[in-house]
XYZ file of C-alpha atoms in Angstrom:
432
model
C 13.303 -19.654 -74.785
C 16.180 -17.418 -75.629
C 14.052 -15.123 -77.665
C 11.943 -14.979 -74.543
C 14.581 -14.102 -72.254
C 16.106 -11.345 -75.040
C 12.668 -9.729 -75.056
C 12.408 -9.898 -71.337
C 16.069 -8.392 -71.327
C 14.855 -5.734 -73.969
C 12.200 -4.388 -72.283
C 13.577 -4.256 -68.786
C 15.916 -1.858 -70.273
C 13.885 0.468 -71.910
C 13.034 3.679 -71.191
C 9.470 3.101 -70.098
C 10.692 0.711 -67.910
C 13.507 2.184 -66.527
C 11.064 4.775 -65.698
C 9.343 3.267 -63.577
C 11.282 1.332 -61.538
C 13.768 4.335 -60.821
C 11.129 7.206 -60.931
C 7.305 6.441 -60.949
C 7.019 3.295 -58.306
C 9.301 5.360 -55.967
C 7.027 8.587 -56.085
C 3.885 6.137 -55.583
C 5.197 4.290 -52.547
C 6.583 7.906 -51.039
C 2.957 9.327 -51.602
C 1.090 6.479 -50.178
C 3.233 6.517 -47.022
C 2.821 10.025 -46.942
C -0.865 9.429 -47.242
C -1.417 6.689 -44.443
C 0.892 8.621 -42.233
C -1.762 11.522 -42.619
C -4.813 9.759 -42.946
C -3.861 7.180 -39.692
C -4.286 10.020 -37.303
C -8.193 9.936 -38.349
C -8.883 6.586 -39.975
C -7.212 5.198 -36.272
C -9.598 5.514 -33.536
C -12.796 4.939 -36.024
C -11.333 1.427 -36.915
C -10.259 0.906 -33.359
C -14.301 1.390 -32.409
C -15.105 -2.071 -33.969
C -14.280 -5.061 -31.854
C -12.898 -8.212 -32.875
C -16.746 -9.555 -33.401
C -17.528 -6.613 -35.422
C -14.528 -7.709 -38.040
C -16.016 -11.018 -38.448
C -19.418 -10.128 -39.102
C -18.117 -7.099 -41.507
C -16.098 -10.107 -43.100
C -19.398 -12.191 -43.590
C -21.155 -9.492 -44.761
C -19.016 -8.868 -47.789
C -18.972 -12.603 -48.352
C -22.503 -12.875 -48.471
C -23.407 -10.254 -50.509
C -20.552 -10.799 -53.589
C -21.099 -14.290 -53.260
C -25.088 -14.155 -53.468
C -24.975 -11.367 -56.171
C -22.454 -14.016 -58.546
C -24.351 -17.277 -57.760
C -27.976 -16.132 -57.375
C -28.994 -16.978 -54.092
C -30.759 -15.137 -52.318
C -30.476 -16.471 -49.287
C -26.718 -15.249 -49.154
C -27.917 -11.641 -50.055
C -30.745 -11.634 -47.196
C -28.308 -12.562 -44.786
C -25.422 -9.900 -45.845
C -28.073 -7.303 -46.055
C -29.553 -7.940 -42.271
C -25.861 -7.778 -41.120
C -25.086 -5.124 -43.184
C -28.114 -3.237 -41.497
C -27.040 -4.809 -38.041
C -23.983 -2.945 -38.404
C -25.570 0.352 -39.966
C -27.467 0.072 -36.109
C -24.366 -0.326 -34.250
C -22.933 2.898 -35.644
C -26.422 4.891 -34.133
C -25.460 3.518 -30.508
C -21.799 4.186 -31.045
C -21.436 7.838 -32.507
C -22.286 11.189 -30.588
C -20.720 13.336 -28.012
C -20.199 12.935 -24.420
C -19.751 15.594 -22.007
C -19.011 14.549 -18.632
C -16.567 15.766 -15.709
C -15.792 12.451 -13.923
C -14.099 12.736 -10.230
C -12.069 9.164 -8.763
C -12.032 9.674 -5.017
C -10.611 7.220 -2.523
C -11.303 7.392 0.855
C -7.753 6.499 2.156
C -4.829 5.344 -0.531
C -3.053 3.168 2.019
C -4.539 0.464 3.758
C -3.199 -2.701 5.783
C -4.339 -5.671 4.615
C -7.718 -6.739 5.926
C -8.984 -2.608 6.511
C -11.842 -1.743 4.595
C -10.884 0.548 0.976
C -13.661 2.682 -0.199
C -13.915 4.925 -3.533
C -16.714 7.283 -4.736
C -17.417 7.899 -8.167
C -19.178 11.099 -9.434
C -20.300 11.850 -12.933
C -21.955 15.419 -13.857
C -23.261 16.374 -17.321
C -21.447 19.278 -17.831
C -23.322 19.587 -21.521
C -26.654 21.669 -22.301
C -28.379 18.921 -23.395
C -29.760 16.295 -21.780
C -26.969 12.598 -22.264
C -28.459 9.022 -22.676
C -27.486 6.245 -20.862
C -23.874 4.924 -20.731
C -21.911 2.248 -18.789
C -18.812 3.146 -16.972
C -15.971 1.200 -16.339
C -13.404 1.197 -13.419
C -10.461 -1.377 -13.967
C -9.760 -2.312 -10.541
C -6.351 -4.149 -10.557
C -6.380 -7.261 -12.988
C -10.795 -6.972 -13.079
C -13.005 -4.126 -13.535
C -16.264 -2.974 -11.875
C -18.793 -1.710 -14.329
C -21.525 0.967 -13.520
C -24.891 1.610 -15.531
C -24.950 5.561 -15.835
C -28.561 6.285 -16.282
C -29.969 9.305 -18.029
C -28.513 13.019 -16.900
C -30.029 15.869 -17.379
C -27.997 19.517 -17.735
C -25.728 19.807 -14.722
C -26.832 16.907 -13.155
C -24.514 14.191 -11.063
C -24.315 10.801 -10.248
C -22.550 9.258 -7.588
C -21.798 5.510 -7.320
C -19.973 3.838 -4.094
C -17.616 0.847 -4.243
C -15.681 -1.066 -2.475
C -12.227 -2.470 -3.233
C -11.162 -5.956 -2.004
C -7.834 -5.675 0.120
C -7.711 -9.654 1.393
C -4.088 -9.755 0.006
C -0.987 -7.326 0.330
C -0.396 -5.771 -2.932
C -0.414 -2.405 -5.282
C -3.960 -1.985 -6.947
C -4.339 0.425 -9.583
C -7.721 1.426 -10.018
C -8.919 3.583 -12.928
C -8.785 5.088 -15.289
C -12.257 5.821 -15.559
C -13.676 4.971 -18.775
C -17.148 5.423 -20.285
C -18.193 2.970 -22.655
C -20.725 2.944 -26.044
C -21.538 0.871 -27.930
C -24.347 -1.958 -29.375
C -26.038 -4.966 -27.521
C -24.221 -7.135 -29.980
C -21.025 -5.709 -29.189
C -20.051 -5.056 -33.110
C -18.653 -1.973 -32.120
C -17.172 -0.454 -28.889
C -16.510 3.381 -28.441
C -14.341 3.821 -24.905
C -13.521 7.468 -23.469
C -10.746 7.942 -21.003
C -11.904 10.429 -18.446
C -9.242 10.378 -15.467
C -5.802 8.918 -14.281
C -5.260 5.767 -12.878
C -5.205 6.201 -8.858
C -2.586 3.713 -6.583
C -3.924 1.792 -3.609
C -1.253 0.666 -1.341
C -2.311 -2.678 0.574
C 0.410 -2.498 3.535
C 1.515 -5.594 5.353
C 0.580 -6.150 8.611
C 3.234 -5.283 11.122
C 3.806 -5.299 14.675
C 4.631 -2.436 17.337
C 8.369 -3.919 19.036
C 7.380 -2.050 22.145
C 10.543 -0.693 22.532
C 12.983 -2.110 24.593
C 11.186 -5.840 23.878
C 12.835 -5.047 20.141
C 15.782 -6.313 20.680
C 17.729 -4.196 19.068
C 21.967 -3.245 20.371
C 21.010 -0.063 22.610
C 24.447 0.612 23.382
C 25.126 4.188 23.704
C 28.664 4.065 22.872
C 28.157 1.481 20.218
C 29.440 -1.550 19.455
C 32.952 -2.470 20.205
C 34.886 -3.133 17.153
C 38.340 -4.912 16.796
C 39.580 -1.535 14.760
C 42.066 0.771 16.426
C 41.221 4.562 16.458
C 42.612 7.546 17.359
C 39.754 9.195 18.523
C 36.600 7.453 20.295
C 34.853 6.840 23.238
C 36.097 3.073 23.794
C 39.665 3.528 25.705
C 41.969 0.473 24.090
C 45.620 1.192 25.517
C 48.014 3.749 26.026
C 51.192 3.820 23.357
C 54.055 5.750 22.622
C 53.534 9.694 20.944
C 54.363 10.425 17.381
C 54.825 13.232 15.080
C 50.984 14.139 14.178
C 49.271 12.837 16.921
C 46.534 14.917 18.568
C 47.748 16.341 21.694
C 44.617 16.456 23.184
C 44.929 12.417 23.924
C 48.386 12.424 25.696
C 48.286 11.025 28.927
C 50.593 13.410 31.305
C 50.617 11.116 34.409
C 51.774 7.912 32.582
C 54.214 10.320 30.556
C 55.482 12.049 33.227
C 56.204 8.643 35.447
C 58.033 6.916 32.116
C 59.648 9.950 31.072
C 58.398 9.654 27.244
C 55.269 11.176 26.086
C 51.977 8.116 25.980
C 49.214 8.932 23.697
C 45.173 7.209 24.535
C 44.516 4.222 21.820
C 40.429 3.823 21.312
C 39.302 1.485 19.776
C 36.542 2.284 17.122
C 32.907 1.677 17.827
C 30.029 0.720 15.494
C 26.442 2.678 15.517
C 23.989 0.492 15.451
C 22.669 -0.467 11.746
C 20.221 -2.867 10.815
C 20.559 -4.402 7.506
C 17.522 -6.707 6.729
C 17.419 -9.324 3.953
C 14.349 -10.439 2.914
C 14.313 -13.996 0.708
C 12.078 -13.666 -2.090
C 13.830 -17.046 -3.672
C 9.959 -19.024 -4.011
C 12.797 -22.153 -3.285
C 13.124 -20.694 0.211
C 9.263 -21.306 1.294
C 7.172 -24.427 1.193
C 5.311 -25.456 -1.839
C 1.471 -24.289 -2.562
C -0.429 -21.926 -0.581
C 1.701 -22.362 2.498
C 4.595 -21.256 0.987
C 2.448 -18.235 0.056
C 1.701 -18.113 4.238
C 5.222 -18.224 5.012
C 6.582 -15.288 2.268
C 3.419 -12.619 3.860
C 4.684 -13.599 7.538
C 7.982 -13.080 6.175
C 7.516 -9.462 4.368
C 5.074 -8.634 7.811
C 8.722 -9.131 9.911
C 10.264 -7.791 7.616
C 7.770 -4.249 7.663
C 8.501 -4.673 11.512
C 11.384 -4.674 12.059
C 12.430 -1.887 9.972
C 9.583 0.117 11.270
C 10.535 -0.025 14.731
C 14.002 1.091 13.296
C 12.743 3.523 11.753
C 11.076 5.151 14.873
C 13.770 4.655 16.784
C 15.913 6.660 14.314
C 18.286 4.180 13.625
C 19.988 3.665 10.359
C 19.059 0.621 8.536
C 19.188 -1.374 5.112
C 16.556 -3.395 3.386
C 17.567 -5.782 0.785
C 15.795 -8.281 -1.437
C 17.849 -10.024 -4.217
C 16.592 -7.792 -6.680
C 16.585 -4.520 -5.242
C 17.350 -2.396 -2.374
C 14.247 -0.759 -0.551
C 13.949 2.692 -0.232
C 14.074 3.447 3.832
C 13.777 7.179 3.448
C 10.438 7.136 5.871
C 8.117 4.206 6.880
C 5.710 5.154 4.626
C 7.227 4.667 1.735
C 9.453 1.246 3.101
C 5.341 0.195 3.209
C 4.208 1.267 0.128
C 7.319 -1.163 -1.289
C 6.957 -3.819 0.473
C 3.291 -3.694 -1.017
C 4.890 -4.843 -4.342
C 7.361 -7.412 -2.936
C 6.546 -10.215 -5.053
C 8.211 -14.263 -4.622
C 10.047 -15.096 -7.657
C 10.021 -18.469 -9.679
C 13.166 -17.616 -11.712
C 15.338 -16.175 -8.807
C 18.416 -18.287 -8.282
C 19.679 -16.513 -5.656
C 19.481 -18.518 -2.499
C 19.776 -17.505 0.886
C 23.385 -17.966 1.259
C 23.757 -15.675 -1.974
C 21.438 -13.040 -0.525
C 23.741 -13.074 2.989
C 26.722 -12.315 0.486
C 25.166 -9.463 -1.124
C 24.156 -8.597 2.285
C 27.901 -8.917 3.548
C 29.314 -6.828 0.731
C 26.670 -3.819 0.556
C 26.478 -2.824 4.233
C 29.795 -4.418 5.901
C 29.171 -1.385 8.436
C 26.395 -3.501 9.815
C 25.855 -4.187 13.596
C 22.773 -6.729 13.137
C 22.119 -8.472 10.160
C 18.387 -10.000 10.135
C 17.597 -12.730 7.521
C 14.161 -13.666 6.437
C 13.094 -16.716 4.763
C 10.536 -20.006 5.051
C 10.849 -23.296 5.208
C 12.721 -24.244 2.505
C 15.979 -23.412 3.738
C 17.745 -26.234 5.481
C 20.469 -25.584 9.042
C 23.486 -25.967 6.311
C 22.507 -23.382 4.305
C 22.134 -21.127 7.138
C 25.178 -21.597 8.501
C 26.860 -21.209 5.016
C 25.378 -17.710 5.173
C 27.046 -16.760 8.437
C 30.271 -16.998 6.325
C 29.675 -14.460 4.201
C 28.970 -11.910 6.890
C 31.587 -9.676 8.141
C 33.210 -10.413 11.892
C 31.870 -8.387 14.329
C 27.992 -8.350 12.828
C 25.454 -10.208 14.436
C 23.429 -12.736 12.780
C 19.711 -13.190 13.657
C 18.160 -15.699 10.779
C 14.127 -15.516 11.428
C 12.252 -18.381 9.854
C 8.660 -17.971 9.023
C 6.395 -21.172 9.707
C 3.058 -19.824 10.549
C 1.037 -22.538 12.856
C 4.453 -23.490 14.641
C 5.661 -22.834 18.319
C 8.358 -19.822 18.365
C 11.948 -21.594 19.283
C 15.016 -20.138 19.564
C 18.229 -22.103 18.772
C 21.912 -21.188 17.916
C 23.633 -22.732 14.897
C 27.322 -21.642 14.940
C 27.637 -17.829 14.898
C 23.968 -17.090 13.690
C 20.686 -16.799 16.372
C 17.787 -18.913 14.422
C 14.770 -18.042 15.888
C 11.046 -19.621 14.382
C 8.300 -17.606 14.184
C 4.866 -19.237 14.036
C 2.485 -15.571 13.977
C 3.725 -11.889 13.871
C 2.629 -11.652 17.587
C 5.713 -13.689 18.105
C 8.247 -11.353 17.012
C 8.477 -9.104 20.203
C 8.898 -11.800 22.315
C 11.062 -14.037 20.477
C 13.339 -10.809 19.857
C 13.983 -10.477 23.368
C 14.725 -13.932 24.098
C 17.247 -13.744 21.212
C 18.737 -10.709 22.874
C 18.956 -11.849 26.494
């Protein structure tokens, strides 16, 4: 054994040797990296033509043909050659040239939910030469419609209709528009990309306020605040002038009868700003399909609400627990509430969401909360403690099927809301 290991030894450190392991293997693995690096470019989108199918039948093939050729049989060899010609076929259906300019066209890209969504489809042959058939394929969300192209002739067109299902508020991507070739046996599959994917917006449904019926503050001069000011349209009380004040505010009767000049004390007012908190805790809505129910009556307030704010040119907040909503124009506060989703892993209950509420618009003059049935009285009232003095607290609990009620637990306004068609009325019952 020790003469083995001394030969071992012995030639590892020869010259040949060394060699190779510090000069020849290097070079080889440097040029074969450079060599798939150039060749994957190329070799890529050939291999990526054969489907998973096609593998295992190009697997069998070999089988049957090295392993009929070494024992003799020729029943291996007849069945490797007929799926060696099976795939020799699928090449024919899956090489050649296409030549098309493909046009995605959707009638409207914003919809409510329920409202019809139509799309048009046209494909010309912009080629000399007459194309054969093709299929074309239009991903349509998480499915995909599929269209039989038939035969087009030099400049000709084809135009297919279809219609998109908007039952449920969401974002749909449909496209991109694909053609498709390939063999009835699907061994190989040759897709071209022929335009970018196009957004439908599937709006909640919402509800006009009509108004005064909103229930929003409509105090001119604001909301009275407990914060002293020197300069506002609330008069507080009149106090004694100092060095800096703003002479404009000094009261010359009262200073003139005491003898010492008397400045006006305001007190500061609020502007009215909505923040709205939408729960999308799934914990915070029944179980099943009705909590489902509960969270699209809840984001259909929620769209509303800040709607009618919107209109009315009033400043306003929308928060989730993930994210705040852009509120730049109503539009686009739709086209996010399209993609409002519940989550399962959220751990951030309602009383959490009221304290993120609390902290990122303290300026607030009505705070809305939105939520199901899964959050009990003492977690409401939990949440009214986490919301500055001086903001009111209108909690709106989506149950659809129930009578709207209006009750008061502590400092917070809990209305129930059993349809959107609700809302305007049980808004001005919570603000008479």
């Amino acid at each position: 054994m020790s003469r083995v290991g001394e030969g071992a030894r012995a030639i590892r450190g020869s010259a040949p040797a060394r060699w190779v392991t510090q000069t020849g293997w290097p070079a080889v693995s440097t040029t074969a990296r450079r060599a798939g690096s150039a060749i994957a470019p190329a070799v890529g989108p050939v291999l990526g033509t054969v489907s998973g199918f096609g593998w295992a039948v190009l697997g069998v093939t070999i089988v049957a043909i090295v392993a009929g050729a070494a024992l003799g049989w020729r029943e291996l060899l007849v069945i490797g050659f007929v799926l060696l010609a099976a795939l020799l076929i699928a090449i024919g259906f899956a090489v050649g040239r296409s030549a098309y300019a493909v046009r995605l066209d959707l009638a409207l890209t914003r919809v409510v939910v329920g409202e019809r969504a139509v799309g048009r489809l046209a494909v010309s042959n912009t080629s000399a030469r007459t194309l054969l058939p093709a299929r074309i394929e239009l991903p349509v969300g998480s499915a995909f419609a599929s269209f039989q192209l038939p035969r087009l002739a030099p400049e000709a067109e084809h135009d297919e209709l279809f219609g998109i299902p908007t039952g449920r508020r969401a974002v749909i991507v449909v496209g991109p528009v694909r053609s498709v070739r390939g063999d009835p046996l699907g061994l190989l599959r040759r897709e071209l990309r022929w335009t970018d994917p196009v957004d439908l917006f599937v709006h909640p449904r919402t509800v006009s306020l009509g108004g005064s019926s909103s229930g929003f503050l409509r105090d001119l001069e604001g909301v009275e605040s407990r914060v002293l000011s020197e300069n506002d349209v609330s008069f507080h009380a009149l106090r004694e002038y100092v060095p800096g004040d703003d002479r404009r505010y000094i009261h010359w009767k009262t200073s003139a009868r005491t003898g010492k000049l008397m400045v006006r004390q305001f007190e500061e007012t609020r502007r009215s700003h909505l923040a709205i908190a939408l729960s999308t805790n799934r914990a915070d809505y029944a179980d099943g399909e009705a909590g489902d129910e509960e969270f699209e009556l809840a984001v259909s307030v929620c769209g509303s609400l800040a709607v009618q704010a919107l209109m009315e040119e009033r400043e306003i907040t929308v928060l989730t627990p993930s994210s705040n909503l852009h509120v730049e124009t109503g539009r686009r506060l739709l086209d996010e509430l399209s993609a409002v989703e519940q989550s399962e892993t959220s751990r951030e209950t309602v009383v959490q969401l009221a304290k993120t509420t609390g902290t990122a618009v303290p300026q607030a003059s009505v705070a809305f909360l939105l939520f199901g049935s899964g959050v009990t009285p003492t977690q409401i009232q939990a949440s009214s403690m986490h919301i500055p003095l001086g903001v009111r607290v209108i909690a709106i609990a989506s149950r659809p099927g129930e009578r709207m009620s209006l009750r008061t637990l502590g400092d917070i306004t809990l209305l129930t809301v059993g349809d959107l068609t609700d809302l305007p009325r049980a808004l001005r019952r919570a603000n008479s």
